[in-house]
Amino acid sequence: HSQLQFGALIGIQELLGNVAGTRDTYRAVSHCTVIRFSSALFKAFLENNGLLSHMGSVMDKVEFLRKTRLFAEQTTFQLIHIAQQMEMLTVPAGGRIVIGAGQQLWLVVRGGVQLTNGGEGAVVLVEPTDFFGEESYLTDEPSGWQSTATCATELYRLEQATINKIPIVLWRMLEEHDKRVKQLRMVS
């Protein structure tokens, strides 16, 4: 069960060709107004304005974000805003992920990332739909982690200063950071 928020587009994935048509049933949990328009008309609008491929790319990112523990409960509007800020990077097996200055959150799409404490062994394995880099949003101290791809890995990098203003996102980043700091202390 999931709830669609204000501004959600029902059927957008079918329009973009990402999934086969569904026969889902939707139930209003409060008063709402629905606008129904032809998918062909909407697709023509997107094509005529050069937005179809951009919309497809953004909606693919939104679908990925919905699968993550960090962003799953956000509204469509929030997810679209976040998705537009995400940059895809591919790192080969054994490649280091260089975390630059400033706030950067990394989301693993495919593959895996090993976080180590200065060469003393693997401490944390970050798997698809999970994240790392949360400490850049929570502290002013440099990261104590070294990040290495365990295999060919696809990641999204997000450099958006406002994501820690979303209460549930901040809470989940704090939880993960606390867990990792405890693991770091156990190894040290």
CSV table of C-alpha atoms in Angstrom, one decimal:
chain,number,residue,atom,x,y,z
A,1,HIS,CA,0.0,0.0,0.0
A,2,SER,CA,1.3,3.4,-0.9
A,3,GLN,CA,-0.2,6.8,-1.0
A,4,LEU,CA,0.0,9.2,-3.9
A,5,GLN,CA,0.7,12.7,-2.9
A,6,PHE,CA,-0.6,16.0,-4.3
A,7,GLY,CA,0.7,16.3,-7.9
A,8,ALA,CA,1.3,12.6,-8.5
A,9,LEU,CA,0.9,11.4,-12.1
A,10,ILE,CA,-0.9,8.1,-12.3
A,11,GLY,CA,0.1,6.1,-15.3
A,12,ILE,CA,3.4,8.1,-16.1
A,13,GLN,CA,5.5,4.9,-16.2
A,14,GLU,CA,3.2,3.3,-18.7
A,15,LEU,CA,3.3,6.4,-20.8
A,16,LEU,CA,7.1,6.4,-20.8
A,17,GLY,CA,7.2,2.7,-21.7
A,18,ASN,CA,8.9,1.6,-18.5
A,19,VAL,CA,6.2,-0.8,-17.4
A,20,ALA,CA,3.3,-2.6,-19.0
A,21,GLY,CA,-0.2,-1.1,-18.5
A,22,THR,CA,-1.7,-1.9,-15.1
A,23,ARG,CA,-5.2,-2.2,-13.9
A,24,ASP,CA,-4.6,-0.8,-10.5
A,25,THR,CA,-7.4,0.5,-8.3
A,26,TYR,CA,-7.0,3.8,-6.4
A,27,ARG,CA,-9.0,4.9,-3.4
A,28,ALA,CA,-9.2,8.4,-2.2
A,29,VAL,CA,-8.2,8.7,1.5
A,30,SER,CA,-9.4,12.4,1.6
A,31,HIS,CA,-11.1,14.8,-0.7
A,32,CYS,CA,-9.2,15.2,-3.9
A,33,THR,CA,-9.6,16.5,-7.4
A,34,VAL,CA,-8.4,14.4,-10.3
A,35,ILE,CA,-7.7,15.7,-13.8
A,36,ARG,CA,-7.9,13.0,-16.4
A,37,PHE,CA,-6.2,13.6,-19.8
A,38,SER,CA,-5.3,11.5,-22.7
A,39,SER,CA,-1.9,9.9,-22.4
A,40,ALA,CA,-1.4,10.5,-26.2
A,41,LEU,CA,-2.1,14.2,-25.7
A,42,PHE,CA,0.3,14.4,-22.7
A,43,LYS,CA,3.0,12.5,-24.6
A,44,ALA,CA,2.6,14.8,-27.6
A,45,PHE,CA,3.0,17.8,-25.3
A,46,LEU,CA,6.2,16.3,-23.9
A,47,GLU,CA,7.6,15.5,-27.4
A,48,ASN,CA,6.6,18.9,-28.8
A,49,ASN,CA,8.4,20.7,-26.0
A,50,GLY,CA,11.5,18.5,-26.1
A,51,LEU,CA,10.8,17.1,-22.6
A,52,LEU,CA,10.0,13.4,-23.2
A,53,SER,CA,13.6,12.1,-22.7
A,54,HIS,CA,14.2,14.4,-19.8
A,55,MET,CA,10.9,13.3,-18.1
A,56,GLY,CA,11.8,9.7,-18.7
A,57,SER,CA,15.3,10.2,-17.1
A,58,VAL,CA,13.8,12.0,-14.1
A,59,MET,CA,11.0,9.4,-13.6
A,60,ASP,CA,13.6,6.6,-13.7
A,61,LYS,CA,15.5,8.3,-10.9
A,62,VAL,CA,12.2,8.9,-9.0
A,63,GLU,CA,11.4,5.2,-9.2
A,64,PHE,CA,14.9,4.4,-7.9
A,65,LEU,CA,14.5,6.9,-5.0
A,66,ARG,CA,11.1,5.2,-4.1
A,67,LYS,CA,13.1,1.9,-3.6
A,68,THR,CA,15.5,3.5,-1.1
A,69,ARG,CA,15.1,3.5,2.6
A,70,LEU,CA,16.2,7.1,2.7
A,71,PHE,CA,13.7,8.7,0.3
A,72,ALA,CA,10.8,6.1,-0.1
A,73,GLU,CA,8.3,8.2,1.8
A,74,GLN,CA,8.8,11.5,0.1
A,75,THR,CA,6.2,13.2,-2.2
A,76,THR,CA,6.5,13.0,-5.9
A,77,PHE,CA,7.3,16.7,-6.0
A,78,GLN,CA,10.2,16.3,-3.5
A,79,LEU,CA,11.5,13.2,-5.4
A,80,ILE,CA,11.4,15.0,-8.7
A,81,HIS,CA,13.3,17.9,-7.2
A,82,ILE,CA,15.9,15.5,-5.7
A,83,ALA,CA,16.1,13.4,-8.9
A,84,GLN,CA,17.0,16.5,-11.0
A,85,GLN,CA,20.0,17.1,-8.8
A,86,MET,CA,21.4,13.6,-9.1
A,87,GLU,CA,24.4,12.7,-11.2
A,88,MET,CA,25.2,9.1,-12.3
A,89,LEU,CA,28.8,7.9,-12.0
A,90,THR,CA,30.2,4.5,-12.9
A,91,VAL,CA,33.2,3.2,-10.9
A,92,PRO,CA,35.2,0.1,-12.0
A,93,ALA,CA,35.8,-2.8,-9.6
A,94,GLY,CA,38.4,-1.7,-7.1
A,95,GLY,CA,38.0,2.0,-8.0
A,96,ARG,CA,38.1,4.6,-5.3
A,97,ILE,CA,35.2,6.9,-4.9
A,98,VAL,CA,36.6,10.3,-4.1
A,99,ILE,CA,34.4,12.3,-1.8
A,100,GLY,CA,35.1,15.9,-2.4
A,101,ALA,CA,34.5,18.9,-0.3
A,102,GLY,CA,31.0,20.0,0.6
A,103,GLN,CA,27.9,18.0,1.1
A,104,GLN,CA,27.7,14.8,-1.0
A,105,LEU,CA,25.4,11.9,-0.6
A,106,TRP,CA,26.0,8.8,-2.6
A,107,LEU,CA,23.3,6.2,-3.5
A,108,VAL,CA,24.3,2.8,-4.9
A,109,VAL,CA,22.3,1.8,-7.9
A,110,ARG,CA,24.2,-1.4,-8.9
A,111,GLY,CA,27.2,-3.1,-7.5
A,112,GLY,CA,28.5,-2.3,-4.1
A,113,VAL,CA,30.8,-0.1,-2.1
A,114,GLN,CA,33.1,-1.1,0.7
A,115,LEU,CA,33.8,1.6,3.4
A,116,THR,CA,37.0,1.0,5.2
A,117,ASN,CA,38.8,2.7,8.0
A,118,GLY,CA,42.2,3.6,6.7
A,119,GLY,CA,43.1,0.1,5.4
A,120,GLU,CA,42.3,-1.8,8.6
A,121,GLY,CA,39.7,-3.9,6.8
A,122,ALA,CA,36.2,-3.7,5.6
A,123,VAL,CA,33.9,-2.2,8.1
A,124,VAL,CA,30.7,-1.6,6.1
A,125,LEU,CA,29.4,-2.9,2.8
A,126,VAL,CA,27.0,-0.5,1.0
A,127,GLU,CA,24.6,-2.3,-1.3
A,128,PRO,CA,22.1,-1.2,-4.0
A,129,THR,CA,19.5,1.3,-2.8
A,130,ASP,CA,21.6,2.1,0.3
A,131,PHE,CA,23.7,5.3,0.8
A,132,PHE,CA,26.9,6.7,2.2
A,133,GLY,CA,28.4,10.2,2.6
A,134,GLU,CA,25.8,11.2,5.2
A,135,GLU,CA,28.5,12.6,7.5
A,136,SER,CA,29.0,15.5,5.2
A,137,TYR,CA,25.5,16.7,6.0
A,138,LEU,CA,25.8,16.0,9.7
A,139,THR,CA,29.3,17.1,10.8
A,140,ASP,CA,32.0,19.6,9.9
A,141,GLU,CA,34.7,16.9,10.2
A,142,PRO,CA,36.1,15.1,7.2
A,143,SER,CA,35.0,11.6,6.6
A,144,GLY,CA,36.9,8.8,8.3
A,145,TRP,CA,35.9,6.4,5.6
A,146,GLN,CA,37.6,5.3,2.4
A,147,SER,CA,35.2,4.2,-0.3
A,148,THR,CA,36.0,1.5,-2.8
A,149,ALA,CA,33.8,-0.2,-5.4
A,150,THR,CA,33.6,-4.0,-4.8
A,151,CYS,CA,32.7,-4.6,-8.4
A,152,ALA,CA,31.6,-2.4,-11.4
A,153,THR,CA,29.3,0.0,-9.6
A,154,GLU,CA,26.8,2.6,-10.6
A,155,LEU,CA,26.1,5.4,-8.2
A,156,TYR,CA,24.1,8.6,-8.0
A,157,ARG,CA,25.9,11.5,-6.4
A,158,LEU,CA,23.6,14.1,-4.8
A,159,GLU,CA,24.9,17.5,-3.8
A,160,GLN,CA,21.8,19.2,-2.4
A,161,ALA,CA,22.2,21.1,0.8
A,162,THR,CA,18.5,21.0,1.6
A,163,ILE,CA,17.9,17.2,1.9
A,164,ASN,CA,18.8,17.3,5.6
A,165,LYS,CA,15.9,19.7,6.1
A,166,ILE,CA,13.4,16.8,5.4
A,167,PRO,CA,12.8,15.4,8.9
A,168,ILE,CA,12.6,11.6,8.0
A,169,VAL,CA,15.7,11.9,5.7
A,170,LEU,CA,17.7,13.7,8.5
A,171,TRP,CA,16.5,11.0,11.0
A,172,ARG,CA,17.6,8.1,8.8
A,173,MET,CA,21.0,9.8,8.0
A,174,LEU,CA,21.5,10.3,11.8
A,175,GLU,CA,20.7,6.6,12.4
A,176,GLU,CA,23.1,5.4,9.8
A,177,HIS,CA,25.8,7.7,10.8
A,178,ASP,CA,25.5,6.7,14.5
A,179,LYS,CA,25.6,3.0,13.5
A,180,ARG,CA,28.7,3.5,11.3
A,181,VAL,CA,30.5,5.6,14.0
A,182,LYS,CA,30.0,2.8,16.4
A,183,GLN,CA,31.5,0.3,13.9
A,184,LEU,CA,34.4,2.6,13.3
A,185,ARG,CA,35.1,2.8,17.0
A,186,MET,CA,35.0,-1.0,17.4
A,187,VAL,CA,37.7,-1.4,14.7
A,188,SER,CA,39.9,1.5,16.0
